PDB file of C-alpha atoms in Angstrom:
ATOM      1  CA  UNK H   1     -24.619  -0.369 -22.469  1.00 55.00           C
ATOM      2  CA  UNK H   2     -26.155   2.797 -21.306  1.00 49.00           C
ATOM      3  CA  UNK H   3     -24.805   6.386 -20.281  1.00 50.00           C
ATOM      4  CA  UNK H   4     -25.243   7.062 -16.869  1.00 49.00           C
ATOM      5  CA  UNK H   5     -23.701   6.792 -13.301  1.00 49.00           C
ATOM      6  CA  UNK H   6     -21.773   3.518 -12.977  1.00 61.00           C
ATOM      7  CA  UNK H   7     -18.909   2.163 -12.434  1.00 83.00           C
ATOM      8  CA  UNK H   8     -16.859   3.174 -14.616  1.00 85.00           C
ATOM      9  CA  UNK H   9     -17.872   7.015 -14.200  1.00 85.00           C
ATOM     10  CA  UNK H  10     -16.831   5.994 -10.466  1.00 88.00           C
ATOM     11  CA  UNK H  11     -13.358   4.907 -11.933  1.00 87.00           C
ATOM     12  CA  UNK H  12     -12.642   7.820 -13.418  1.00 83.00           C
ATOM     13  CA  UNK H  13     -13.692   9.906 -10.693  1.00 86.00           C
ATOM     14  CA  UNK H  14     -11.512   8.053  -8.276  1.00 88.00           C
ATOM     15  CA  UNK H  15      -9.073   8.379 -10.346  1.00 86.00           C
ATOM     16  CA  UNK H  16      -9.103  12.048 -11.086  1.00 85.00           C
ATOM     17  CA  UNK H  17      -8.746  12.109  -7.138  1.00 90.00           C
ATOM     18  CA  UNK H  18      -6.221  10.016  -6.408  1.00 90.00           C
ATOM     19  CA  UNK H  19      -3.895  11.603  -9.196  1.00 88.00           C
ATOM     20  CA  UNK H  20      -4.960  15.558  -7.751  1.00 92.00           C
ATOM     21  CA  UNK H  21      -3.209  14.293  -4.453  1.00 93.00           C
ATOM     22  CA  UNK H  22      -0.340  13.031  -5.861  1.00 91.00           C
ATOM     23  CA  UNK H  23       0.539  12.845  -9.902  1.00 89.00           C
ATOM     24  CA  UNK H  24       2.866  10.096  -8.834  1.00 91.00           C
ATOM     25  CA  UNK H  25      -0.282   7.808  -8.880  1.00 87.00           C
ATOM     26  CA  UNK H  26      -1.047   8.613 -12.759  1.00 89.00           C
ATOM     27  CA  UNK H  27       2.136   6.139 -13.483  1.00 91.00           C
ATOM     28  CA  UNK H  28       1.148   2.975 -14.450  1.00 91.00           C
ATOM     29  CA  UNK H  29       4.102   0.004 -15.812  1.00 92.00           C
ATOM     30  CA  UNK H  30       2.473  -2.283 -17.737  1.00 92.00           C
ATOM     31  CA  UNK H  31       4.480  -5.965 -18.327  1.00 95.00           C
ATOM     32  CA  UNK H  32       5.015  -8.981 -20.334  1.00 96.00           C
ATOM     33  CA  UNK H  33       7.320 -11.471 -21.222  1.00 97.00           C
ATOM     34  CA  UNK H  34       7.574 -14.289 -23.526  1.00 97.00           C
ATOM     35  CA  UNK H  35      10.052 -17.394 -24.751  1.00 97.00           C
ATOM     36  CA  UNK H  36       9.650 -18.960 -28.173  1.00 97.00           C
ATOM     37  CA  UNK H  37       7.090 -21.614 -28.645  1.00 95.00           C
ATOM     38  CA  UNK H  38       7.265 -24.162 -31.683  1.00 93.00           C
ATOM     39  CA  UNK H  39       9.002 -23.043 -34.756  1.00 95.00           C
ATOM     40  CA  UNK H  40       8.113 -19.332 -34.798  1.00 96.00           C
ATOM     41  CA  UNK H  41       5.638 -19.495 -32.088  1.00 96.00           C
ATOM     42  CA  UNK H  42       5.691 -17.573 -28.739  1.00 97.00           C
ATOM     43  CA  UNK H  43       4.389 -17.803 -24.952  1.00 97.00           C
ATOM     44  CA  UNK H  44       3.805 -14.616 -23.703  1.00 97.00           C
ATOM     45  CA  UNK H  45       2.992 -14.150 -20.291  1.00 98.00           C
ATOM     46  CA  UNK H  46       1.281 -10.499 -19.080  1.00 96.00           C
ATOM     47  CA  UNK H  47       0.209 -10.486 -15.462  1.00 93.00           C
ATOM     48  CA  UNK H  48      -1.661 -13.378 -14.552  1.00 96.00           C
ATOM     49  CA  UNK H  49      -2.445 -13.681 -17.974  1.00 97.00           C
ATOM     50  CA  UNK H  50      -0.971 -16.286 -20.792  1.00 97.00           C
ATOM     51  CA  UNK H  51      -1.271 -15.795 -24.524  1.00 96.00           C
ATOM     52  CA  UNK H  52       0.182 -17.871 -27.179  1.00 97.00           C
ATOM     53  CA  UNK H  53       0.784 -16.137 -30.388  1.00 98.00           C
ATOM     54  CA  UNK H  54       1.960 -17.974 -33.497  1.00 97.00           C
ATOM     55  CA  UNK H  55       2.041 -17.418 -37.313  1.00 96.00           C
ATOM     56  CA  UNK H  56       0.014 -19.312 -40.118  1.00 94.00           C
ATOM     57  CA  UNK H  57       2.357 -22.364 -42.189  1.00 94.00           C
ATOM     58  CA  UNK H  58       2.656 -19.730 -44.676  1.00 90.00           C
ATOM     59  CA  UNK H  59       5.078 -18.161 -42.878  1.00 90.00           C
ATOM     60  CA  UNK H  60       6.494 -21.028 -40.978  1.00 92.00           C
ATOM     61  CA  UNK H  61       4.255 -21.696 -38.309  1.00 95.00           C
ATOM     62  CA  UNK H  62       1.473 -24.309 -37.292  1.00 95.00           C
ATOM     63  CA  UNK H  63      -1.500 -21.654 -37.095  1.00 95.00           C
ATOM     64  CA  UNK H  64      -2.300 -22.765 -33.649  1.00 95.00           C
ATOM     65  CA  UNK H  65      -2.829 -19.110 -32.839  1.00 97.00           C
ATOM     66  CA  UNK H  66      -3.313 -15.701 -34.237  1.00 97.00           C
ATOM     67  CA  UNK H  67       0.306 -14.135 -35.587  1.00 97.00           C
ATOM     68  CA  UNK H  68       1.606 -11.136 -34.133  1.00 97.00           C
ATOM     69  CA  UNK H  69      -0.363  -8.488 -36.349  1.00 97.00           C
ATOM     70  CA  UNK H  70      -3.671 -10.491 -35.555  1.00 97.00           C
ATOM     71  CA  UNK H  71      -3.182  -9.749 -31.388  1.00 97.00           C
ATOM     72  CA  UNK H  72      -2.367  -5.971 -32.543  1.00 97.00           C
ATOM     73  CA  UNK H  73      -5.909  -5.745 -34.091  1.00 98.00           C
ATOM     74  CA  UNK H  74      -7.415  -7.351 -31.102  1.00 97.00           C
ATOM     75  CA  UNK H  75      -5.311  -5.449 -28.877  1.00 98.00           C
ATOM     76  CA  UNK H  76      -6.581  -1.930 -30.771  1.00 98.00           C
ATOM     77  CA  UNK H  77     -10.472  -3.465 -31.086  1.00 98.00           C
ATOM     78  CA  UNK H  78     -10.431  -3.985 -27.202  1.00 98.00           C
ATOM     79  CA  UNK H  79      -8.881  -0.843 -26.405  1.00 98.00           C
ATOM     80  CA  UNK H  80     -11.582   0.836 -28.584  1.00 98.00           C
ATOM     81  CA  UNK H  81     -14.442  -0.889 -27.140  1.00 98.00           C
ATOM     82  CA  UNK H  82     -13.276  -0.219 -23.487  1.00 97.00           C
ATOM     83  CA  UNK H  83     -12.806   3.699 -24.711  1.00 98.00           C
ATOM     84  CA  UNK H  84     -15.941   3.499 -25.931  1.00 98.00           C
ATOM     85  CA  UNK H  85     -17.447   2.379 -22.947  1.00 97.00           C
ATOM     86  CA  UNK H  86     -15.743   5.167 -20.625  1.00 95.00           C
ATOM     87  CA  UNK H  87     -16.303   8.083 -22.639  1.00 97.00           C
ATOM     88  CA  UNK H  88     -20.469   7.075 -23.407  1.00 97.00           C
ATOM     89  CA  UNK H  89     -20.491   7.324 -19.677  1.00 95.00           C
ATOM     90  CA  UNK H  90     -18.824  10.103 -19.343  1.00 95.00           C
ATOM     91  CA  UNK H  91     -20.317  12.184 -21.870  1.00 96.00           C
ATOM     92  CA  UNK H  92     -23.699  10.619 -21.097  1.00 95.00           C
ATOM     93  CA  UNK H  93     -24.210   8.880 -24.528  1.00 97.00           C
ATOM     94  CA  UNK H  94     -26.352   6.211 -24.827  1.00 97.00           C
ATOM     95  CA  UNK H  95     -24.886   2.948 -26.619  1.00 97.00           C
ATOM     96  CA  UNK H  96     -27.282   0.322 -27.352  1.00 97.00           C
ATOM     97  CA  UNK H  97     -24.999  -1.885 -29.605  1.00 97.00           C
ATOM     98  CA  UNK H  98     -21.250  -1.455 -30.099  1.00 98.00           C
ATOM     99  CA  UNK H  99     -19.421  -3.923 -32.699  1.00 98.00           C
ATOM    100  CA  UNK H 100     -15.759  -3.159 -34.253  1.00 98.00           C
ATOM    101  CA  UNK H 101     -13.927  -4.664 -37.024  1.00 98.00           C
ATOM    102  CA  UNK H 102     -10.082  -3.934 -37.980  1.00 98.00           C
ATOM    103  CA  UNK H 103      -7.867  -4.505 -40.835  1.00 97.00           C
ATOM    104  CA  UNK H 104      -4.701  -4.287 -42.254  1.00 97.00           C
ATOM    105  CA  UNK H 105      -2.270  -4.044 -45.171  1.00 97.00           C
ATOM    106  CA  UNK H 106       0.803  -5.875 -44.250  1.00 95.00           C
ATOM    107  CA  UNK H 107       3.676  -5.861 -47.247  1.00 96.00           C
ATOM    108  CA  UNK H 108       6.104  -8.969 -46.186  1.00 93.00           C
ATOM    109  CA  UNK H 109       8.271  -7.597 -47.945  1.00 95.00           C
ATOM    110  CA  UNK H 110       9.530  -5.382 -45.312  1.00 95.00           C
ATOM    111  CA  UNK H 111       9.144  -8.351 -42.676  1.00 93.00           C
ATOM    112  CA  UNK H 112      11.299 -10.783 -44.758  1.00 93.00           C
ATOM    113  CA  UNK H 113      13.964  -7.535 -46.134  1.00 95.00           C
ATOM    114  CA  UNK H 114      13.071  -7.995 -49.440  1.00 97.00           C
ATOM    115  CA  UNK H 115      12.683  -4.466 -50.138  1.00 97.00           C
ATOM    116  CA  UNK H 116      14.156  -1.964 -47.406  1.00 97.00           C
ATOM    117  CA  UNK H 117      11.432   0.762 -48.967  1.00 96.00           C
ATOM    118  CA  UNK H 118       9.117  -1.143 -47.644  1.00 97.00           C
ATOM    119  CA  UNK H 119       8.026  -0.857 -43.707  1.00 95.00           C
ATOM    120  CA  UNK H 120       7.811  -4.012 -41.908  1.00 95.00           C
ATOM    121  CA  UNK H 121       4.624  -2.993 -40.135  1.00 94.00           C
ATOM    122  CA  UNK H 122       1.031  -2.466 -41.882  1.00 95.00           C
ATOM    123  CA  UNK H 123       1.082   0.195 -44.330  1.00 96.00           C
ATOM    124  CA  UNK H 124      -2.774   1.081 -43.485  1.00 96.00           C
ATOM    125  CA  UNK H 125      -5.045  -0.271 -41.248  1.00 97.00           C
ATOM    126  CA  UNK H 126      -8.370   0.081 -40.940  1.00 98.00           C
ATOM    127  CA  UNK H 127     -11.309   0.528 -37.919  1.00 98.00           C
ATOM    128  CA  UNK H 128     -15.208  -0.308 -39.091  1.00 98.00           C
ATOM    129  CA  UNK H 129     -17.120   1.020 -35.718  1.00 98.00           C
ATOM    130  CA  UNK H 130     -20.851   0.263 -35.866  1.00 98.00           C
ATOM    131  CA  UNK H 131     -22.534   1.640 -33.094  1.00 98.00           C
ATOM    132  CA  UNK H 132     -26.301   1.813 -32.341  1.00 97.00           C
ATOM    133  CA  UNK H 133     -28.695   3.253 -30.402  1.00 97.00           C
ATOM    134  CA  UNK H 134     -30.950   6.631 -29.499  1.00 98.00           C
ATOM    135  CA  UNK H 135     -28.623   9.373 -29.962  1.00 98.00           C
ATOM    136  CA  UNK H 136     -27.924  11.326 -33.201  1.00 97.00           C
ATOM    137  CA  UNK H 137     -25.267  11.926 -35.389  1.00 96.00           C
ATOM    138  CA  UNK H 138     -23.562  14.667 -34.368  1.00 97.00           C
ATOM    139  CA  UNK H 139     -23.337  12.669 -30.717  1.00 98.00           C
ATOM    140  CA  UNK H 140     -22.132   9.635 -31.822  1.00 98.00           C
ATOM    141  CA  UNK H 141     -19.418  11.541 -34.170  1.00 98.00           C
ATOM    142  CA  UNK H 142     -18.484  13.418 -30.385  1.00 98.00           C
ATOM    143  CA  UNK H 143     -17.871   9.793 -29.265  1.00 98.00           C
ATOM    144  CA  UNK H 144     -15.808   9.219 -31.998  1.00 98.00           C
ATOM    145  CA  UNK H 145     -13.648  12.002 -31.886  1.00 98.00           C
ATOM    146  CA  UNK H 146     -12.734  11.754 -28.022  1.00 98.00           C
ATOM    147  CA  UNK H 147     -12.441   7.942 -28.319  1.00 98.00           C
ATOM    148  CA  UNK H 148      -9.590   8.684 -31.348  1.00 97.00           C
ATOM    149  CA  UNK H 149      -8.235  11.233 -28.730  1.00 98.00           C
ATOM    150  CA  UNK H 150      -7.999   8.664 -25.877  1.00 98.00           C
ATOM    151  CA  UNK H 151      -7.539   5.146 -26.960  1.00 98.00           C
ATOM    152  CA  UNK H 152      -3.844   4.229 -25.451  1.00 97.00           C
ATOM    153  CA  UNK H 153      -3.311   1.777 -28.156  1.00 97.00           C
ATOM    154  CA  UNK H 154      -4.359   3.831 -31.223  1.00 97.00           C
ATOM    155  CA  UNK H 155      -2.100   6.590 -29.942  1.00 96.00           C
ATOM    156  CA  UNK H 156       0.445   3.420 -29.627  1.00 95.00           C
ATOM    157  CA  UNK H 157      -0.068   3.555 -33.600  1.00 91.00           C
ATOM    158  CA  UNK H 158      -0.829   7.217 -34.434  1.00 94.00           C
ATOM    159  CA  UNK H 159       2.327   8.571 -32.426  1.00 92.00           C
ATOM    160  CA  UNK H 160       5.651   7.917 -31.807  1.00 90.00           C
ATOM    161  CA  UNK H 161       6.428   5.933 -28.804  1.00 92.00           C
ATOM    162  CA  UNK H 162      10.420   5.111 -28.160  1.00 93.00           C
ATOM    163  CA  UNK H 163      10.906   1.938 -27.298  1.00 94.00           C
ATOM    164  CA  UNK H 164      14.722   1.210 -26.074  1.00 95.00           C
ATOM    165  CA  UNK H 165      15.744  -2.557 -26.841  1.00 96.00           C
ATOM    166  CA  UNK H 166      18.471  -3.926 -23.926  1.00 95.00           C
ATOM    167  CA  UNK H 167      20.726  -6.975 -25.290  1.00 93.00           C
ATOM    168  CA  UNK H 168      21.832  -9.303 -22.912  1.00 95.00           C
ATOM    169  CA  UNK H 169      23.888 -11.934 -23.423  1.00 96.00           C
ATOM    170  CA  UNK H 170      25.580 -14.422 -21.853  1.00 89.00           C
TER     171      UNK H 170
END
């Protein structure tokens, strides 16, 4: 995983480009769907792409999956790692190694409305980034700091993004 011209510094050159002719193209929709699955389990379809996501017996599932919370930490570890990847190019810092760990504090007590002080979502989570190679520091900490300032699904978590809910019923 080295700095340097490649693909991805193509990417984002293309699409610099393509959005200067017309900021139009810097709209992108993202979808998925899903139906239940099992007793608290879910299919969830995104693209071309299936997922099954269901929750340990604990909490009334089989296990045959990671729960909700579990895809979220995947979800931020591969946005991270992809980040990662585009801004080492584009700053030109080399990346030997690149590993990430997440975690997080969930209270069930706000799930379950047990205790409406309590938020239903993790009360902390947190990123272990261990990253290797021949740069110093100070580089590595630049990384950091424009990785936190692009990853789409840490801002996801870090800022406020309204979601409207539809109801439709038959």
């Amino acid at each position: 995983m080295t700095a340097g011209t490649s693909s991805l510094n193509d990417i984002t050159a293309s699409t610099a480009d393509a959005v200067a002719q017309d900021p139009a193209n810097a709209a992108v929709v993202f979808r998925a769907s899903g139906i239940p699955q099992g007793t608290v389990g879910s299919a969830i379809t995104a693209g071309a792409h299936g997922l099954r996501v269901d929750e340990p017996p604990a909490l009334g599932g089989e296990g045959t999956a990671p729960n909700p919370v579990e895809v979220y930490l995947g979800a931020l570890i591969s946005c991270q790692i992809v980040t990662y990847r585009f801004w080492a190019q584009r700053l030109g810092i080399v990346v030997e190694d690149l590993s990430i760990e997440a975690e997080g504090d969930l209270d069930i007590r706000g799930f379950f409305g047990l205790d409406e002080r309590v938020r239903a979502g993790f009360q902390a989570v947190r990123v272990r980034v261990k990253i290797t190679g021949p740069e110093t520091s100070e580089r590595y900490a630049e990384l950091q700091a424009a990785v936190d300032a692009h990853c789409p699904v840490l801002d996801l978590t870090t800022g406020a993004t309204p979601v409207e809910t539809t109801l439709e019923t038959a």
